[in-house]
Short mmCIF file of C-alpha atoms and ligand atoms in Angstrom, two decimals:
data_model
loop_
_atom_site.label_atom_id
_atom_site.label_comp_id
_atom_site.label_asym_id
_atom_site.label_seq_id
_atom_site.Cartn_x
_atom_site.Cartn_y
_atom_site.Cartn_z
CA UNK A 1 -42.56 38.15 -28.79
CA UNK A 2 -43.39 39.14 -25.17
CA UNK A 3 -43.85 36.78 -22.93
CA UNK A 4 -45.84 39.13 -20.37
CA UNK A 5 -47.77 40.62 -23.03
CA UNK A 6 -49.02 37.68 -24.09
CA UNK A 7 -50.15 36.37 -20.74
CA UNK A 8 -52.07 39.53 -20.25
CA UNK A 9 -54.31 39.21 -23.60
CA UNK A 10 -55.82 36.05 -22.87
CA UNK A 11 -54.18 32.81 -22.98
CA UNK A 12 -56.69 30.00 -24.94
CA UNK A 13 -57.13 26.98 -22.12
CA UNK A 14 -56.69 24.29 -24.51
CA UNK A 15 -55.05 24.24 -27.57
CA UNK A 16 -54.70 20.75 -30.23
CA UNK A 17 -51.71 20.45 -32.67
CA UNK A 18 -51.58 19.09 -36.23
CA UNK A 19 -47.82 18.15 -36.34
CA UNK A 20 -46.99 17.63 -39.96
CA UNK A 21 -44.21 17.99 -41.97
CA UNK A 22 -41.32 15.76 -40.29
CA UNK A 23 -40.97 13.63 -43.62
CA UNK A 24 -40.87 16.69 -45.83
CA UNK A 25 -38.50 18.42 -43.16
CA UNK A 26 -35.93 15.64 -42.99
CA UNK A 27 -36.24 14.77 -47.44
CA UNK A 28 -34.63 18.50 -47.67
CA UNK A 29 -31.98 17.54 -45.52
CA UNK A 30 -31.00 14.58 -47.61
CA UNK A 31 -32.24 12.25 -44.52
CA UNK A 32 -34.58 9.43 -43.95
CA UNK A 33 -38.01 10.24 -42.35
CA UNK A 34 -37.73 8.86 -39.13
CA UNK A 35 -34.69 11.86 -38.68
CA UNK A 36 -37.63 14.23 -38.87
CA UNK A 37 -39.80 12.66 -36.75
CA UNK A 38 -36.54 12.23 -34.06
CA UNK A 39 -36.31 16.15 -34.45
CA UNK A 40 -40.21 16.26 -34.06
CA UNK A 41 -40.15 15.25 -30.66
CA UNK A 42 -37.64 18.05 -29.83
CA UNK A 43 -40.33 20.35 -31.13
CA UNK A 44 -42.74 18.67 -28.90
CA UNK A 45 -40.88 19.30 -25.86
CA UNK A 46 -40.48 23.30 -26.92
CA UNK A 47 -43.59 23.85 -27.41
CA UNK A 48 -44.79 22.03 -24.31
CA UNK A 49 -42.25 24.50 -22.54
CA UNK A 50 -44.08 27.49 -23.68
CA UNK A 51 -47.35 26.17 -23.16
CA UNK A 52 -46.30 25.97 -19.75
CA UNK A 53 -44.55 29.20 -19.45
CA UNK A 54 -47.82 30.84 -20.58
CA UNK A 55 -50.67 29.03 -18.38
CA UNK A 56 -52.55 27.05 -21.34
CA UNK A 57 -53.65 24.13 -19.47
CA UNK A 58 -54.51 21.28 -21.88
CA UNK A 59 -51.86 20.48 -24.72
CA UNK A 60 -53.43 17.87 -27.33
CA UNK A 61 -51.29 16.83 -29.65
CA UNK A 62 -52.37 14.37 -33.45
CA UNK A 63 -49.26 12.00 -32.65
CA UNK A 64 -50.49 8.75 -34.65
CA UNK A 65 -53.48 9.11 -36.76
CA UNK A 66 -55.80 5.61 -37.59
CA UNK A 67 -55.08 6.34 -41.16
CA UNK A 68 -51.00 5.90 -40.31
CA UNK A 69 -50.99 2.55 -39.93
CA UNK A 70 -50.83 2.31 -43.99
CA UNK A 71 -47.53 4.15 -44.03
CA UNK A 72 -44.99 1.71 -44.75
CA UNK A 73 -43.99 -0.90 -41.74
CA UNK A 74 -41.03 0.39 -40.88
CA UNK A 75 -41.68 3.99 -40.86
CA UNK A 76 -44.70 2.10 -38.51
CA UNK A 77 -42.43 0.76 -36.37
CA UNK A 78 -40.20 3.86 -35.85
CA UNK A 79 -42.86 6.06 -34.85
CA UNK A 80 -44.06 3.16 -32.43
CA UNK A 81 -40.24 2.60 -31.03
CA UNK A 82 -39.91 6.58 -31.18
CA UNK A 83 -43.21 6.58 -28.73
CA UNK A 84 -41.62 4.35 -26.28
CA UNK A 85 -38.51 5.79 -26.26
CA UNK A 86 -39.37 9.18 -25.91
CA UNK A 87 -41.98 8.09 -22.68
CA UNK A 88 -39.04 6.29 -21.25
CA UNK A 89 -36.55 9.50 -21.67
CA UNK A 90 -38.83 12.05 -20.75
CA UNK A 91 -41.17 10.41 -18.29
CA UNK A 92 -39.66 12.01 -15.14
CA UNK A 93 -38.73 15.19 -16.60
CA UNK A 94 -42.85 15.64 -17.29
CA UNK A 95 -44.06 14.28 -13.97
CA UNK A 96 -41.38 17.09 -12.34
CA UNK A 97 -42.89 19.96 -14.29
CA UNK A 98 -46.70 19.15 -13.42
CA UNK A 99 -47.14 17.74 -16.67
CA UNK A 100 -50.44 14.59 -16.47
CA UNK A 101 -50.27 13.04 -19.65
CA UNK A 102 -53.08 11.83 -21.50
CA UNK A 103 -53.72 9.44 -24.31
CA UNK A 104 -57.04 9.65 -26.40
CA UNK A 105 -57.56 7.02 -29.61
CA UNK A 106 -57.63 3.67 -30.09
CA UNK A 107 -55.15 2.79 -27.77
CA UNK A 108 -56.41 -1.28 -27.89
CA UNK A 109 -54.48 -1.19 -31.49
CA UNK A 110 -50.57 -0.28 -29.92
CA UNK A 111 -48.15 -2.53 -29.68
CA UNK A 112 -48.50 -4.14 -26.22
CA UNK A 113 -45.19 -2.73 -24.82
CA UNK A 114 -46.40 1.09 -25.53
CA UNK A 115 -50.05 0.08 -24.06
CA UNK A 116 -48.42 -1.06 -20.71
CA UNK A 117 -45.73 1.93 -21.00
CA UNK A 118 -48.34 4.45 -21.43
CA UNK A 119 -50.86 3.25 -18.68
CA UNK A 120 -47.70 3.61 -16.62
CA UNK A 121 -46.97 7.28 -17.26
CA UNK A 122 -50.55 7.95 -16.90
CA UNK A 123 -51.39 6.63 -13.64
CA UNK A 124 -47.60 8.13 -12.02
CA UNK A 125 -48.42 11.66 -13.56
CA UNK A 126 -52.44 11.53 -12.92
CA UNK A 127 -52.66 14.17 -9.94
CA UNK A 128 -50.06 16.53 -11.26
CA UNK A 129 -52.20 19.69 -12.61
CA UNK A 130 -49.89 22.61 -14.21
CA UNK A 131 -50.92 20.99 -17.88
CA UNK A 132 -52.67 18.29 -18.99
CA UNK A 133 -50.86 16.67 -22.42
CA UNK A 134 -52.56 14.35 -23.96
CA UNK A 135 -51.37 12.40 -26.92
CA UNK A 136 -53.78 11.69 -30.22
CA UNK A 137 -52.79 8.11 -31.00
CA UNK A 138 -54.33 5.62 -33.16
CA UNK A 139 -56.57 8.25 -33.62
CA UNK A 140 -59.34 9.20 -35.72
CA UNK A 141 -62.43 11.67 -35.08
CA UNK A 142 -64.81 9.54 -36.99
CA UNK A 143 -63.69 6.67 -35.53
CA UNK A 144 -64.42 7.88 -31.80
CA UNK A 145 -67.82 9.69 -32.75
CA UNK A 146 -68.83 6.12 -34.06
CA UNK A 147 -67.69 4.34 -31.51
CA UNK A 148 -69.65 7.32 -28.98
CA UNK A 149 -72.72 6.39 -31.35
CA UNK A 150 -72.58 2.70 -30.56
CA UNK A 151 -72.08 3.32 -26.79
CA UNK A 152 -75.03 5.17 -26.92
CA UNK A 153 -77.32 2.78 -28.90
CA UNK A 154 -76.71 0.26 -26.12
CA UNK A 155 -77.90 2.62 -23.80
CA UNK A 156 -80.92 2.96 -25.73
CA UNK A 157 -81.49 -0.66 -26.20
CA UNK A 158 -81.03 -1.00 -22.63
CA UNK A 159 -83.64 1.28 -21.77
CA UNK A 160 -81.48 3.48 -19.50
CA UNK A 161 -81.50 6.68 -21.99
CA UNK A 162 -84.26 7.73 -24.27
CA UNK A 163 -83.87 8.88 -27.94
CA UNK A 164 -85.15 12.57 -27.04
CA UNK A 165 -82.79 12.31 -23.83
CA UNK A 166 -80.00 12.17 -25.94
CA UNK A 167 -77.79 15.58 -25.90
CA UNK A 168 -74.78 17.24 -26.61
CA UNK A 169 -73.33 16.81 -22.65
CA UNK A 170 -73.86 13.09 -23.43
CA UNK A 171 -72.44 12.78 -26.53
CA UNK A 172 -69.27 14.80 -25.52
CA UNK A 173 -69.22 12.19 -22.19
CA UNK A 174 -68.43 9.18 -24.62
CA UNK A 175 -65.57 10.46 -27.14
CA UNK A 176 -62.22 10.00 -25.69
CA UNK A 177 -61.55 13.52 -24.88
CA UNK A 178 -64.34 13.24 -22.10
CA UNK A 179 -63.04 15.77 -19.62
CA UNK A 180 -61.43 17.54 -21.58
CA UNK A 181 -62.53 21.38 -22.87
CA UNK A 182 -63.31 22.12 -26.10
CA UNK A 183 -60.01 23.26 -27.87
CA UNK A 184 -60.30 27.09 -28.71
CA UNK A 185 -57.02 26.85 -30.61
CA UNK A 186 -55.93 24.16 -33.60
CA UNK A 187 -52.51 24.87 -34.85
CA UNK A 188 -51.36 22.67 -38.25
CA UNK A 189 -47.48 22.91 -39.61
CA UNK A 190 -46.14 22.62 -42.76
CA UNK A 191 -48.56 24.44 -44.77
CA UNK A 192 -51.34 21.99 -45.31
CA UNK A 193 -55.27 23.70 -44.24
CA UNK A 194 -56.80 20.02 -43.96
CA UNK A 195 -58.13 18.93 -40.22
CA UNK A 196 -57.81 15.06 -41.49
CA UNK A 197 -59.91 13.15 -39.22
CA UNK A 198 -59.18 15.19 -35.69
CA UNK A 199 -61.31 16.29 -33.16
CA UNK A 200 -63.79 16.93 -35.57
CA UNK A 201 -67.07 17.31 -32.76
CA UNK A 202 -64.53 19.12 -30.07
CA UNK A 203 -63.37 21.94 -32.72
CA UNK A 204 -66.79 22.78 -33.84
CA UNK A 205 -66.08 26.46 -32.87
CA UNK A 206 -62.17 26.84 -32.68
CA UNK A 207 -59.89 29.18 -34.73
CA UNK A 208 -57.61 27.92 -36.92
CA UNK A 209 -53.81 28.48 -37.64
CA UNK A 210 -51.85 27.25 -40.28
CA UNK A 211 -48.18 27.92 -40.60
CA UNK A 212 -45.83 27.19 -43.70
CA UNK A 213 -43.06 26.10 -40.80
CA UNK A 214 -42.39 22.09 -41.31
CA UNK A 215 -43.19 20.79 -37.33
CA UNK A 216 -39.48 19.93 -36.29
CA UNK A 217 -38.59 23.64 -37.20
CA UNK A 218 -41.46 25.03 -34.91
CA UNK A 219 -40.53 26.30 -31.36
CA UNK A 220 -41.41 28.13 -28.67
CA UNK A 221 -41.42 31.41 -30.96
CA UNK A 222 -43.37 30.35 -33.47
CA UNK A 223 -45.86 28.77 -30.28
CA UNK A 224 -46.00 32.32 -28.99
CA UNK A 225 -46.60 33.76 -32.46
CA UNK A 226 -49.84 31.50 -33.15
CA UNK A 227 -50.83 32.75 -29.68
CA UNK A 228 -50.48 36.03 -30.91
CA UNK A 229 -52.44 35.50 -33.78
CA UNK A 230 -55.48 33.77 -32.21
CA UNK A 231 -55.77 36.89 -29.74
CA UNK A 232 -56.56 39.25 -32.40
CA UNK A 233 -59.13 36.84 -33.88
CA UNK A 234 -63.01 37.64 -32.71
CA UNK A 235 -64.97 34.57 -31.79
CA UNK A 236 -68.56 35.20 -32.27
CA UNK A 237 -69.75 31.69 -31.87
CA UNK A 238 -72.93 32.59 -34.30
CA UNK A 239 -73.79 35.50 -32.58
CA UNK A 240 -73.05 39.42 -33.78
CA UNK A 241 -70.09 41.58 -32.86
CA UNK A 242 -72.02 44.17 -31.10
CA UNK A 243 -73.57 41.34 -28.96
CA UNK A 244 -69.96 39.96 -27.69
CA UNK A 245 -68.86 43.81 -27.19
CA UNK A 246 -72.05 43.87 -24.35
CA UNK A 247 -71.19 40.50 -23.06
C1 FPP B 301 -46.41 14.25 -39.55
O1 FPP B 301 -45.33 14.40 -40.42
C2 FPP B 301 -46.06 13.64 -38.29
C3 FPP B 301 -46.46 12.41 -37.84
C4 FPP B 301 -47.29 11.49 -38.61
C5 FPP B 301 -46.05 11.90 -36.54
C6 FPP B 301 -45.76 12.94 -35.50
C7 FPP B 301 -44.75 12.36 -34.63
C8 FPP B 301 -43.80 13.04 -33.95
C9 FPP B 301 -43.68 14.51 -33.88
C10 FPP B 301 -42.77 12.29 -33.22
C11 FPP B 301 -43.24 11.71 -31.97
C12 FPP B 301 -43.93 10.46 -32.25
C13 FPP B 301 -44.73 9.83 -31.41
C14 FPP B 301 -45.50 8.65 -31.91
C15 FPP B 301 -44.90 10.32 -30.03
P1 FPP B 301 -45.38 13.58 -41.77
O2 FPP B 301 -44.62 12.34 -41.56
O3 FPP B 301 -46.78 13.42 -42.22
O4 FPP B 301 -44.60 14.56 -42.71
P2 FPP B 301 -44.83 14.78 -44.27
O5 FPP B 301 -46.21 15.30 -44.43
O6 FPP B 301 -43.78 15.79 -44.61
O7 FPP B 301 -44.62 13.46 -44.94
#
């Protein structure tokens, strides 16, 4: 796929991953499922590559959902010691390419030593702008839009914001992707057309892409391909064809 080409059609600003597939990926290989998430991280890094290498400029990625803590302990425990490792590998590597890492979720829930590592990496790669990546962890959509609700309802209670005052900027100012655009992209690996608890307010109007390809066998090509494929898509956002044409 051309790079160029690409570039010139209109590259979506933000675009969120589903990464599934690493236990399905690694059970064909004969191997335990931590192997496949160790060989999802590798996937992570291409893929942040060509996000780069085309100008998108917010990455979010559904690394830990809320609903993963019930996996067994020590698949639990991998993914946690995978986290940590992979900050402490790649770390410098990110802040050198412009990367400012993110973390939306939960975070309160993470074992202390990946709290404390990931405030880290945030604060040293906080002014760096050539893409922001932030990582879905402890994460669940209804699980920030409650806990936006309850922020709110204080605010009522308080007296500082009326019930008719309440709006959409507001709302969007108390999730955990505050600051973040909406993303106009949602990739999801492995073949599975579920959004499972992500980003459900943010992707209210973005295009979909599933792809059969387990997540540690997808790559910069198959990146550049889902590109591709969102580019020929027409977002109308309610409205009627001829109305975008005149826009
Ligand atoms: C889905 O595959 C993947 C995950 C639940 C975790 C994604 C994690 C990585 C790519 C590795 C990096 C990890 C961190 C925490 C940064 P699955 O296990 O649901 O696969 P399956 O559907 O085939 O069982």
């Amino acid at each position: 796929m051309n790079k160029e080409e690409l570039i010139n059609k209109g590259i979506p600003k933000h675009v969120a991953i589903i990464m599934d597939g690493n236990g399905r990926w690694a059970k064909q290989k004969g191997e335990d499922r931590v192997f496949g998430h160790m060989n999802g991280v590798s996937s992570i890094r291409d893929v942040l590559k060509a996000a780069i290498e085309l100008g998108v400029s917010y990455l979010t990625l559904y690394a830990f959902s809320t609903e993963n803590w019930d996996r067994p302990k020590e698949e639990v425990d991998a993914l946690m010691n995978l986290l940590v490792k992979s900050l402490l590998e790649e770390i410098e590597e990110l802040n050198k390419n412009g990367v400012s890492l993110n973390a939306i979720g939960d975070l309160k829930q993470l074992p202390d030593n990946a709290q404390a590592l990931l405030k880290k990496s945030i604060d040293l790669t906080k002014e760096n702008k050539v893409i922001t990546l932030s990582l879905a962890l402890s994460y669940s959509a209804r699980w920030e839009i409650m806990n936006a609700t309850k922020k709110i309802a204080e605010k009522v209670k308080d007296g500082s914001v009326s019930p008719e005052g309440i709006n959409e900027e507001m709302f969007s100012n108390e999730l955990t992707t505050v600051g973040l655009p909406d993303p106009e992209l949602l990739i999801r690996t492995s073949g599975e057309q579920r959004i499972s608890n992500f980003l459900l307010w943010q992707l209210a109007y973005a295009e979909f892409y599933f792809t059969e390809e387990l997540w540690p066998d997808f790559d910069k090509e198959s990146f550049f391909k889902a590109i591709a494929s969102y580019q020929v898509r027409e977002r109308r956002f309610g409205k009627i064809s001829e109305q975008i044409e005149n826009e």
